[in-house]
Coordinates of C-alpha atoms and ligand atoms in Angstrom, one line a residue:
Chain A
M434 CA 0.0 0.0 0.0
T435 CA 1.3 3.5 -0.8
A436 CA 0.3 6.8 0.6
Q437 CA -1.6 7.4 -2.6
D438 CA -3.8 4.3 -2.1
T439 CA -4.8 5.8 1.2
A440 CA -5.2 9.4 0.1
D441 CA -7.6 8.5 -2.8
A442 CA -9.5 5.9 -0.9
V443 CA -13.2 5.9 -0.1
P444 CA -15.0 6.3 -3.4
E445 CA -18.5 7.6 -3.7
L446 CA -21.3 5.1 -3.4
P447 CA -24.2 5.1 -5.9
A448 CA -27.0 7.5 -4.9
T449 CA -29.7 4.8 -4.6
L450 CA -29.0 1.6 -2.8
W451 CA -32.2 -0.3 -2.3
R452 CA -36.0 0.0 -2.0
D453 CA -37.6 -0.3 1.4
P454 CA -40.6 -2.5 0.5
E455 CA -43.5 -3.7 2.6
P456 CA -43.2 -7.4 3.1
K457 CA -45.4 -9.5 0.8
R458 CA -47.5 -12.3 2.5
G459 CA -45.2 -15.0 1.1
Y460 CA -42.0 -15.8 -0.7
D461 CA -40.4 -18.7 -2.4
V462 CA -37.4 -18.3 -0.1
V463 CA -37.1 -16.2 3.1
I464 CA -33.6 -15.6 4.3
V465 CA -33.3 -14.8 8.0
G466 CA -30.5 -12.4 8.8
G467 CA -29.4 -9.5 6.6
G468 CA -25.7 -9.6 7.4
G469 CA -23.1 -10.3 4.7
H470 CA -24.0 -13.9 4.3
G471 CA -27.7 -13.4 4.0
L472 CA -27.3 -10.6 1.5
A473 CA -24.7 -12.6 -0.6
T474 CA -27.0 -15.6 -0.5
A475 CA -29.9 -13.6 -1.8
Y476 CA -27.8 -12.1 -4.6
Y477 CA -26.5 -15.5 -5.8
L478 CA -30.0 -17.1 -5.5
A479 CA -31.2 -14.4 -8.0
R480 CA -28.1 -14.2 -10.2
N481 CA -27.0 -17.8 -10.4
H482 CA -30.3 -19.6 -10.1
G483 CA -32.9 -17.1 -11.3
I484 CA -34.8 -17.4 -7.9
T485 CA -36.0 -13.8 -7.3
D486 CA -39.1 -14.3 -5.1
V487 CA -36.9 -13.9 -2.1
A488 CA -37.0 -11.8 1.0
V489 CA -34.1 -11.1 3.4
V490 CA -35.5 -10.1 6.8
D491 CA -33.4 -8.6 9.6
K492 CA -34.4 -7.6 13.1
G493 CA -32.4 -4.5 12.9
W494 CA -31.0 -2.6 9.9
L495 CA -29.1 -4.3 7.2
A496 CA -25.6 -5.5 8.1
G497 CA -25.7 -4.0 11.7
G498 CA -24.5 -7.3 13.2
N499 CA -21.1 -8.8 12.8
M500 CA -20.9 -7.5 9.3
A501 CA -20.6 -4.0 10.7
R502 CA -18.2 -5.1 13.5
N503 CA -15.5 -7.3 11.9
T504 CA -11.9 -6.3 11.2
T505 CA -12.3 -7.2 7.5
I506 CA -9.4 -9.6 7.1
I507 CA -9.7 -11.8 4.0
R508 CA -7.4 -14.8 3.4
S509 CA -7.7 -18.4 2.3
N510 CA -4.6 -20.0 3.8
Y511 CA -6.5 -22.6 5.9
L512 CA -4.9 -26.0 6.5
L513 CA -7.5 -28.5 5.5
D514 CA -8.9 -29.3 2.0
A515 CA -12.5 -28.7 3.1
S516 CA -11.7 -25.2 4.3
A517 CA -9.2 -24.3 1.6
G518 CA -11.9 -25.2 -0.9
I519 CA -14.6 -22.8 0.2
Y520 CA -12.3 -20.0 1.4
E521 CA -10.3 -20.0 -1.9
H522 CA -13.6 -20.1 -3.8
A523 CA -14.5 -16.9 -1.8
M524 CA -11.1 -15.4 -2.6
K525 CA -11.5 -15.8 -6.3
L526 CA -15.0 -14.2 -6.0
W527 CA -13.5 -11.3 -4.0
E528 CA -11.0 -10.7 -6.8
G529 CA -13.9 -9.9 -9.2
L530 CA -16.5 -8.7 -6.8
A531 CA -16.4 -4.9 -7.4
D532 CA -17.0 -5.5 -11.1
D533 CA -19.6 -8.1 -10.5
L534 CA -21.6 -6.0 -8.1
D535 CA -20.8 -2.8 -10.0
C536 CA -19.9 -1.2 -6.6
P537 CA -16.6 -0.2 -5.0
I538 CA -15.6 -2.5 -2.1
L539 CA -12.0 -1.4 -1.6
F540 CA -10.6 -4.9 -1.7
S541 CA -6.9 -4.3 -1.1
Q542 CA -4.7 -7.4 -1.6
R543 CA -1.9 -6.2 0.7
G544 CA -1.0 -9.7 2.0
V545 CA -1.2 -11.3 5.4
L546 CA 1.6 -12.4 7.7
N547 CA 0.7 -15.1 10.3
L548 CA 3.5 -15.0 12.8
A549 CA 5.2 -17.9 14.5
H550 CA 6.5 -17.5 18.1
S551 CA 7.5 -21.0 19.1
P552 CA 9.0 -24.1 17.4
Q553 CA 5.5 -25.6 17.4
D554 CA 4.2 -22.5 15.6
V555 CA 7.0 -22.8 13.1
R556 CA 6.2 -26.4 12.4
E557 CA 2.5 -25.6 12.1
G558 CA 3.2 -22.7 9.8
V559 CA 5.5 -24.6 7.4
R560 CA 3.0 -27.4 7.3
R561 CA 0.2 -25.0 6.4
V562 CA 2.3 -23.4 3.7
N563 CA 2.9 -26.7 2.1
A564 CA -0.8 -27.7 2.4
N565 CA -1.8 -24.4 0.9
R566 CA 0.5 -24.9 -2.1
L567 CA -0.9 -28.4 -2.7
N568 CA -4.3 -26.7 -2.9
G569 CA -3.1 -24.1 -5.4
I570 CA -3.2 -21.3 -2.8
D571 CA -0.4 -18.8 -2.7
A572 CA 1.7 -19.2 0.4
E573 CA 5.3 -18.6 1.5
W574 CA 7.3 -19.4 4.6
L575 CA 9.4 -16.3 5.6
D576 CA 12.2 -16.0 8.2
P577 CA 12.1 -13.0 10.5
R578 CA 14.2 -10.8 8.1
Q579 CA 12.0 -11.6 5.2
A580 CA 8.9 -10.8 7.3
L581 CA 10.5 -7.4 8.2
E582 CA 10.9 -6.6 4.5
I583 CA 7.2 -7.1 4.1
C584 CA 6.3 -5.2 7.2
P585 CA 9.1 -2.8 8.2
I586 CA 7.5 -1.7 11.5
L587 CA 7.5 -5.3 12.9
N588 CA 9.7 -5.8 15.9
I589 CA 11.8 -8.9 15.2
S590 CA 14.2 -8.4 18.1
P591 CA 15.0 -11.7 19.9
D592 CA 14.8 -9.8 23.2
V593 CA 11.1 -9.9 23.7
R594 CA 8.9 -12.4 25.6
Y595 CA 7.6 -14.0 22.4
P596 CA 10.1 -13.3 19.6
V597 CA 9.1 -13.6 16.0
L598 CA 10.6 -16.9 14.7
G599 CA 9.1 -16.7 11.2
A600 CA 5.8 -16.1 9.4
T601 CA 3.6 -17.6 6.7
Y602 CA 2.7 -15.1 4.0
Q603 CA -0.2 -15.1 1.6
P604 CA 0.2 -12.2 -0.8
R605 CA -3.3 -12.3 -2.2
A606 CA -4.9 -11.8 1.2
G607 CA -6.0 -8.4 2.4
I608 CA -8.9 -6.3 3.6
A609 CA -12.1 -4.8 2.2
R610 CA -14.5 -2.2 3.3
H611 CA -17.1 -4.3 5.1
D612 CA -20.1 -1.9 4.8
Y613 CA -19.5 -1.3 1.1
V614 CA -19.5 -5.1 0.6
A615 CA -22.8 -5.4 2.4
W616 CA -24.4 -2.5 0.5
G617 CA -23.0 -3.7 -2.8
F618 CA -24.6 -7.1 -2.3
A619 CA -27.8 -5.5 -1.0
R620 CA -28.1 -3.1 -4.0
A621 CA -27.4 -5.9 -6.5
A622 CA -29.9 -8.3 -4.9
D623 CA -32.5 -5.5 -4.7
R624 CA -32.0 -4.7 -8.4
L625 CA -32.7 -8.4 -9.3
G626 CA -36.0 -8.2 -7.4
V627 CA -35.1 -9.4 -3.9
D628 CA -37.1 -7.7 -1.0
L629 CA -34.8 -6.5 1.7
I630 CA -36.9 -6.1 4.8
Q631 CA -35.5 -4.3 7.8
D632 CA -36.8 -4.0 11.3
C633 CA -38.5 -7.4 11.0
E634 CA -37.6 -9.8 13.7
V635 CA -38.3 -13.5 13.2
T636 CA -40.1 -14.8 16.3
G637 CA -41.1 -18.2 15.2
I638 CA -40.4 -20.8 12.5
E639 CA -43.6 -22.5 11.2
V640 CA -43.2 -26.2 10.6
D641 CA -46.0 -28.6 9.4
S642 CA -45.4 -32.3 9.3
G643 CA -41.7 -32.0 9.2
R644 CA -41.7 -29.3 6.5
V645 CA -41.1 -25.6 7.0
T646 CA -44.0 -23.4 5.9
G647 CA -42.9 -19.9 6.9
V648 CA -41.8 -17.6 9.6
S649 CA -43.7 -15.4 12.1
T650 CA -42.2 -12.0 12.4
T651 CA -42.8 -8.7 14.2
R652 CA -44.2 -7.6 10.8
G653 CA -46.6 -10.5 10.4
L654 CA -46.5 -14.0 9.1
L655 CA -44.5 -14.7 5.9
T656 CA -45.1 -18.0 4.2
A657 CA -42.2 -19.6 2.5
R658 CA -41.3 -22.7 0.6
K659 CA -37.8 -22.5 1.9
V660 CA -36.3 -20.7 5.0
A661 CA -32.6 -20.1 5.1
L662 CA -31.0 -19.2 8.4
C663 CA -28.1 -16.7 8.3
A664 CA -28.2 -15.4 11.8
A665 CA -24.5 -15.7 12.9
G666 CA -24.4 -15.3 16.7
H667 CA -28.1 -15.8 17.1
S668 CA -28.3 -19.0 15.1
S669 CA -29.0 -21.2 18.2
V670 CA -31.9 -18.9 19.2
L671 CA -33.5 -19.3 15.7
A672 CA -32.8 -23.0 15.4
E673 CA -34.5 -23.5 18.7
M674 CA -37.7 -22.0 17.3
A675 CA -37.7 -25.0 15.0
G676 CA -36.9 -27.4 17.8
L677 CA -33.3 -27.8 16.6
R678 CA -30.3 -27.8 18.9
L679 CA -26.9 -26.8 17.4
P680 CA -23.4 -27.6 18.4
V681 CA -22.7 -23.8 18.6
Q682 CA -21.8 -21.5 21.5
S683 CA -22.2 -17.7 21.2
H684 CA -19.3 -15.6 22.5
P685 CA -18.3 -11.9 22.4
L686 CA -15.5 -11.0 20.1
Q687 CA -14.0 -7.5 20.5
A688 CA -12.1 -5.2 18.3
L689 CA -10.8 -1.6 18.4
V690 CA -9.5 1.2 16.2
S691 CA -7.0 4.0 16.8
E692 CA -7.4 7.6 15.6
L693 CA -6.4 8.2 12.0
L694 CA -2.7 8.0 11.3
E695 CA -0.4 8.4 8.4
P696 CA 0.1 5.1 6.5
V697 CA 2.7 3.1 8.4
H698 CA 1.4 -0.5 8.2
P699 CA 1.5 -1.9 4.7
T700 CA 0.1 -5.4 5.3
V701 CA -2.0 -7.4 7.7
V702 CA -0.3 -9.1 10.7
M703 CA -1.8 -11.8 12.8
S704 CA -0.5 -13.7 15.7
N705 CA -2.4 -16.5 17.3
A706 CA 0.2 -17.0 20.0
V707 CA 0.1 -13.5 21.4
H708 CA -3.6 -13.0 20.5
V709 CA -3.7 -10.0 18.2
Y710 CA -4.1 -9.0 14.6
V711 CA -3.5 -5.6 13.1
S712 CA -4.1 -3.8 9.9
Q713 CA -4.4 -0.2 8.9
A714 CA -7.7 0.7 7.2
H715 CA -7.9 2.9 4.1
K716 CA -8.8 6.0 6.1
G717 CA -5.7 5.5 8.3
E718 CA -7.0 4.0 11.6
L719 CA -5.2 1.0 13.0
V720 CA -7.7 -1.9 13.3
M721 CA -7.0 -4.5 15.9
G722 CA -8.8 -7.5 17.2
A723 CA -8.3 -10.1 19.9
G724 CA -9.5 -13.6 20.8
I725 CA -13.1 -14.2 22.0
D726 CA -14.2 -13.5 25.6
Q727 CA -14.4 -16.8 27.4
Y728 CA -18.0 -16.9 28.4
N729 CA -21.3 -17.4 26.4
S730 CA -23.0 -14.1 25.7
Y731 CA -25.5 -12.2 23.6
A732 CA -24.6 -8.8 25.0
Q733 CA -22.3 -7.5 22.1
R734 CA -19.6 -6.4 24.6
G735 CA -16.8 -8.0 26.5
G736 CA -14.2 -7.4 29.3
L737 CA -11.7 -4.6 29.2
H738 CA -8.9 -7.0 30.2
V739 CA -9.2 -8.7 26.8
I740 CA -8.5 -5.3 25.1
Q741 CA -5.7 -4.6 27.5
R742 CA -4.0 -7.9 26.8
Q743 CA -4.4 -7.5 23.0
L744 CA -2.9 -4.0 23.2
A745 CA 0.1 -5.3 25.2
A746 CA 0.7 -7.9 22.5
A747 CA 0.3 -5.3 19.8
L748 CA 2.9 -3.0 21.4
E749 CA 5.4 -5.7 21.7
L750 CA 5.1 -6.5 18.0
F751 CA 4.8 -2.8 17.0
P752 CA 6.6 -0.5 19.4
I753 CA 5.9 2.4 17.0
F754 CA 2.2 2.2 18.1
A755 CA 3.1 3.2 21.7
R756 CA 1.7 6.7 21.4
A757 CA -1.3 5.9 19.4
H758 CA -4.7 6.3 21.1
V759 CA -7.6 3.9 21.2
L760 CA -10.5 5.7 19.6
R761 CA -13.3 3.1 20.1
T762 CA -13.8 -0.5 21.1
W763 CA -16.8 -2.7 20.4
G764 CA -17.9 -6.3 20.4
G765 CA -20.0 -8.6 18.3
I766 CA -21.5 -12.0 19.0
V767 CA -19.8 -14.9 17.2
D768 CA -21.1 -18.4 16.7
V769 CA -18.3 -20.9 17.6
T770 CA -18.4 -24.6 16.8
P771 CA -16.4 -27.4 18.4
D772 CA -14.1 -27.8 15.4
A773 CA -13.8 -24.1 14.4
S774 CA -15.4 -24.7 11.1
A775 CA -18.8 -23.5 9.8
I776 CA -22.0 -25.5 9.4
L777 CA -23.6 -25.1 6.0
G778 CA -26.3 -27.3 4.6
L779 CA -29.6 -29.0 5.1
T780 CA -31.4 -29.7 8.5
P781 CA -33.7 -32.5 9.6
I782 CA -36.6 -30.2 8.7
D783 CA -37.5 -30.2 5.0
G784 CA -37.0 -26.8 3.5
L785 CA -35.1 -25.4 6.4
Y786 CA -31.5 -24.6 5.6
L787 CA -28.6 -23.7 8.0
N788 CA -25.6 -21.4 7.6
C789 CA -23.8 -20.7 10.8
G790 CA -20.7 -21.4 12.9
W791 CA -18.4 -19.0 11.0
G792 CA -17.4 -17.7 14.4
T793 CA -14.5 -15.3 14.4
G794 CA -13.8 -15.6 10.7
G795 CA -16.8 -15.5 8.4
F796 CA -16.4 -12.1 6.7
K797 CA -13.7 -13.5 4.3
A798 CA -16.1 -16.3 3.4
T799 CA -19.0 -13.9 2.5
P800 CA -19.1 -14.4 -1.3
G801 CA -18.1 -18.0 -1.1
A802 CA -20.6 -19.0 1.6
G803 CA -23.4 -17.0 -0.2
W804 CA -22.6 -18.8 -3.5
C805 CA -22.5 -22.3 -2.0
Y806 CA -25.5 -21.7 0.3
A807 CA -27.6 -20.3 -2.6
D808 CA -26.7 -23.4 -4.7
T809 CA -27.6 -25.7 -1.7
I810 CA -31.0 -23.9 -1.3
A811 CA -31.8 -23.9 -5.0
N812 CA -31.0 -27.6 -5.5
G813 CA -31.8 -29.1 -2.1
V814 CA -28.5 -30.9 -1.9
P815 CA -25.2 -29.5 -0.5
H816 CA -22.9 -27.7 -2.9
P817 CA -19.8 -29.9 -3.3
L818 CA -17.6 -27.3 -1.5
A819 CA -20.1 -27.2 1.4
A820 CA -20.5 -31.0 1.6
P821 CA -17.8 -31.5 4.3
L822 CA -19.5 -28.8 6.4
T823 CA -22.7 -30.5 7.2
L824 CA -24.3 -30.8 10.6
E825 CA -23.9 -34.6 10.4
R826 CA -20.2 -34.4 10.8
F827 CA -20.5 -34.1 14.5
A828 CA -22.1 -37.6 14.6
T829 CA -20.0 -39.2 12.0
G830 CA -16.8 -37.8 13.5
A831 CA -15.6 -36.3 10.2
L832 CA -14.7 -33.0 11.9
V833 CA -13.0 -30.2 10.0
D834 CA -10.6 -29.3 12.7
E835 CA -9.3 -25.9 11.8
H836 CA -8.2 -24.8 15.3
G837 CA -4.6 -24.3 14.1
A838 CA -5.5 -21.9 11.2
A839 CA -8.7 -20.4 12.6
A840 CA -8.0 -20.4 16.3
V841 CA -7.7 -16.9 17.5
A842 CA -9.3 -15.3 14.6
H843 CA -9.8 -14.3 11.4
Chain B
M105 CA -17.2 -8.7 35.7
L106 CA -17.2 -9.4 39.5
I107 CA -17.7 -13.1 40.3
E108 CA -18.5 -14.4 43.8
C109 CA -16.4 -17.5 44.4
P110 CA -18.4 -19.7 46.9
W111 CA -15.1 -20.1 48.9
C112 CA -13.2 -16.8 48.4
G113 CA -15.9 -14.2 47.9
P114 CA -16.2 -11.6 45.1
R115 CA -13.2 -11.4 42.8
D116 CA -12.4 -10.0 39.3
E117 CA -13.2 -12.1 36.3
T118 CA -9.5 -12.3 35.3
E119 CA -8.9 -14.7 38.2
F120 CA -11.4 -17.3 36.7
H121 CA -11.6 -19.8 33.9
Y122 CA -14.8 -20.6 32.2
G123 CA -16.0 -24.1 31.9
G124 CA -19.2 -23.9 29.8
Q125 CA -22.6 -25.4 30.7
A126 CA -23.0 -26.9 34.2
H127 CA -24.7 -30.1 35.2
V128 CA -23.8 -32.1 32.0
S129 CA -23.3 -35.6 33.4
Y130 CA -21.2 -38.3 31.8
P131 CA -23.4 -41.0 30.2
D132 CA -24.0 -44.0 32.5
D133 CA -22.9 -46.4 29.8
P134 CA -21.3 -44.7 26.8
S135 CA -20.9 -48.0 25.0
V136 CA -24.7 -48.4 24.4
L137 CA -25.1 -44.9 22.9
T138 CA -25.6 -44.4 19.2
D139 CA -23.1 -42.1 17.4
E140 CA -25.8 -39.5 17.4
Q141 CA -26.3 -39.7 21.1
W142 CA -22.6 -39.7 21.8
A143 CA -22.3 -36.6 19.6
R144 CA -25.0 -34.9 21.6
Y145 CA -23.0 -35.6 24.8
L146 CA -19.7 -34.5 23.3
F147 CA -20.5 -31.5 21.1
Y148 CA -24.0 -30.1 21.9
R149 CA -24.5 -27.6 24.8
D150 CA -27.3 -25.2 25.5
N151 CA -26.7 -21.7 24.2
P152 CA -29.6 -19.7 25.7
Q153 CA -30.2 -16.1 25.4
G154 CA -31.0 -15.5 29.1
R155 CA -30.1 -17.4 32.3
F156 CA -27.5 -20.0 32.0
A157 CA -26.1 -22.4 34.6
E158 CA -22.4 -22.7 33.9
R159 CA -19.1 -23.8 35.4
W160 CA -16.2 -21.6 36.5
C161 CA -12.8 -22.4 38.1
H162 CA -11.1 -20.0 40.4
G163 CA -7.7 -20.7 38.9
S164 CA -5.8 -17.8 40.5
A165 CA -6.8 -18.5 44.1
C166 CA -8.5 -21.5 45.6
R167 CA -8.4 -23.4 42.2
R168 CA -11.8 -24.9 42.8
W169 CA -14.6 -25.4 40.4
F170 CA -18.1 -24.1 41.2
N171 CA -21.2 -23.1 39.3
A172 CA -22.9 -19.8 38.5
V173 CA -26.2 -18.8 37.0
R174 CA -25.5 -15.8 34.7
D175 CA -27.7 -13.9 32.3
T176 CA -26.1 -14.0 28.9
R177 CA -27.9 -10.9 27.8
T178 CA -26.5 -8.7 30.6
H179 CA -23.6 -10.7 32.1
Q180 CA -25.4 -10.3 35.5
I181 CA -24.6 -13.1 37.8
V182 CA -27.7 -14.2 39.6
A183 CA -26.2 -16.8 41.9
T184 CA -23.1 -18.9 42.5
Y185 CA -23.0 -22.2 44.2
R186 CA -20.7 -25.2 45.0
T187 CA -20.2 -28.1 42.7
G188 CA -22.6 -30.9 43.8
E189 CA -25.4 -28.5 44.7
S190 CA -28.2 -28.2 42.4
A191 CA -28.9 -24.9 40.6
P192 CA -30.9 -22.5 42.8
V193 CA -34.3 -21.6 41.7
T194 CA -33.9 -18.1 40.4
Ligands
FAD1973 C1 -15.0 -8.0 16.3 C2 -15.1 -9.0 15.2 C3 -14.1 -9.1 14.3 C4 -14.1 -10.0 13.2 N1 -13.1 -10.0 12.3 C5 -13.2 -10.8 11.2 C6 -12.1 -10.7 10.2 O1 -11.2 -9.9 10.3 N2 -12.2 -11.5 9.1 C7 -13.3 -12.4 9.0 O2 -13.3 -13.2 8.0 N3 -14.3 -12.4 9.9 C8 -14.3 -11.6 11.0 N4 -15.3 -11.7 11.9 C9 -16.4 -12.6 11.8 C10 -17.5 -12.1 10.8 O3 -17.8 -10.8 11.1 C11 -18.7 -13.1 10.9 O4 -18.3 -14.4 10.7 C12 -19.7 -12.8 9.7 O5 -20.0 -11.4 9.6 C13 -21.0 -13.6 10.0 O6 -21.9 -13.5 8.9 P1 -22.9 -12.3 8.7 O7 -22.2 -11.1 8.1 O8 -24.0 -12.8 7.9 O9 -23.4 -12.0 10.2 P2 -24.2 -10.8 10.8 O10 -23.8 -9.5 10.2 O11 -24.1 -10.9 12.3 O12 -25.7 -11.1 10.4 C14 -26.6 -11.8 11.1 C15 -27.9 -11.0 11.1 O13 -29.0 -11.8 11.6 C16 -29.9 -10.9 12.2 N5 -30.8 -11.6 13.1 C17 -30.4 -12.3 14.3 N6 -31.5 -12.8 14.9 C18 -32.6 -12.4 14.1 C19 -34.0 -12.7 14.1 N7 -34.6 -13.3 15.1 N8 -34.8 -12.2 13.1 C20 -34.2 -11.5 12.1 N9 -32.9 -11.2 12.0 C21 -32.1 -11.7 13.0 C22 -29.0 -9.9 12.9 O14 -29.6 -8.7 13.2 C23 -27.8 -9.7 11.9 O15 -27.9 -8.6 11.1 C24 -15.3 -10.8 13.0 C25 -16.3 -10.7 13.9 C26 -16.3 -9.8 15.0 C27 -17.4 -9.7 15.9
ZN1974 ZN1 -12.0 -19.3 45.1

């Protein structure tokens, strides 16, 4: 990233984004949750499958949940084939998304460094680089000097508590402007005829003889042939309305930004071991996130000690940040699964579909998850890239254990 | 968050470790369970929006496990009680 990239950032959005329709009495497909995943799913249902009798309903305003709260890191350097498949599919879609949606999204492929701080981290990192390459995903293993060339403000001194021993590097990774992504999908879906209905909380899921028939909402009953859940941190609450229990726990995940600074940080740096990840947004603020708060919560906030620990870690890696100020901290509610992989597919109830469990890292999946989910909904069978991510895996034991690559975050 | 350890009294959250849902008992005879039932025991926990009975460990002091009823919407702790006691009616 150069100073120029930052200076001329933030392009104008189109003047009209979407209609604000009254809900009809029924739809072919009702998508519950107007975050990134719900909006992308609606768009691909219309664009790829010609299914346009679709409503996306949200209890608040569009994309005010995790979509508005994430730190926008996009990468596809996951360890296992199942994850690499869907995240790399998403990455390829990101690369053409601004054109496809005809909307700026500020996707900046500035690369991501995942730091290693222990011999075990090094082994895990080297293994992941090799696995990525076998899957056709760009990945390099860097020693500390090479990491410093990519990110000149990184502290690679051996004299710290957790010295940097090396890093994986994915050059095609980066960040995007999350709200533009949401609005771009929303506008494109709206243009294809999808109704985006805000301020419409789903309070019940109607099931008749094992088949879904609609949803009750604060704006009345909507009948539907198919209902697709996309409620991220609230997935358990919604599934329970249909009598389904999920292997998901909801936790706070916090992040923060500094005031606007000159461009100093050219890439994205993540460290699972010391629990922090940092990038610098287009406008100039440093964006940092931590690990989840330990307890279950729906409160969209967490403990200050988590932020303190994350800042301590950031300062050791980036001493230059010592005099920056925290402008704002916030939290979202993330849906965590036992194997740190998402659940995407069918449910035991006919016509009810499930997309959840993206936890701390689902922003990067937005186009890929929407694409595969739309295909699954349209055809009634899991898209091949989603097939390993079914709910059944918890009973068969075919887990997709991504704790190494997904653990802290993002 | 201030948590009242049943042995040590109120202490800061940073002294504690979280242990998830309380009162999940080990199946009497795991060998007779179907894969689905075993999965339910292993991977499925309640995730309510509201009051939740959960386990905590006071790792930085007495190092004992205990249970709490906490509201997941507000983080307010309604009660704490010792392991082996049943959840208070709150
Ligand atoms: C602090 C933080 C940092 C993150 N950083 C990253 C990152 O750097 N990279 C990355 O890849 N991922 C990151 N994530 C994760 C990512 O944000 C989520 O995985 C992703 O946004 C989830 O999909 P979504 O956008 O559809 O969710 P959301 O935007 O949360 O959408 C769910 C929607 O469902 C609605 N809803 C809930 N209940 C109901 C109901 N009953 N009726 C109607 N609507 C309902 C909500 O209002 C909400 O709008 C981060 C998350 C957080 C919180
Ligand atoms: Zn104690």
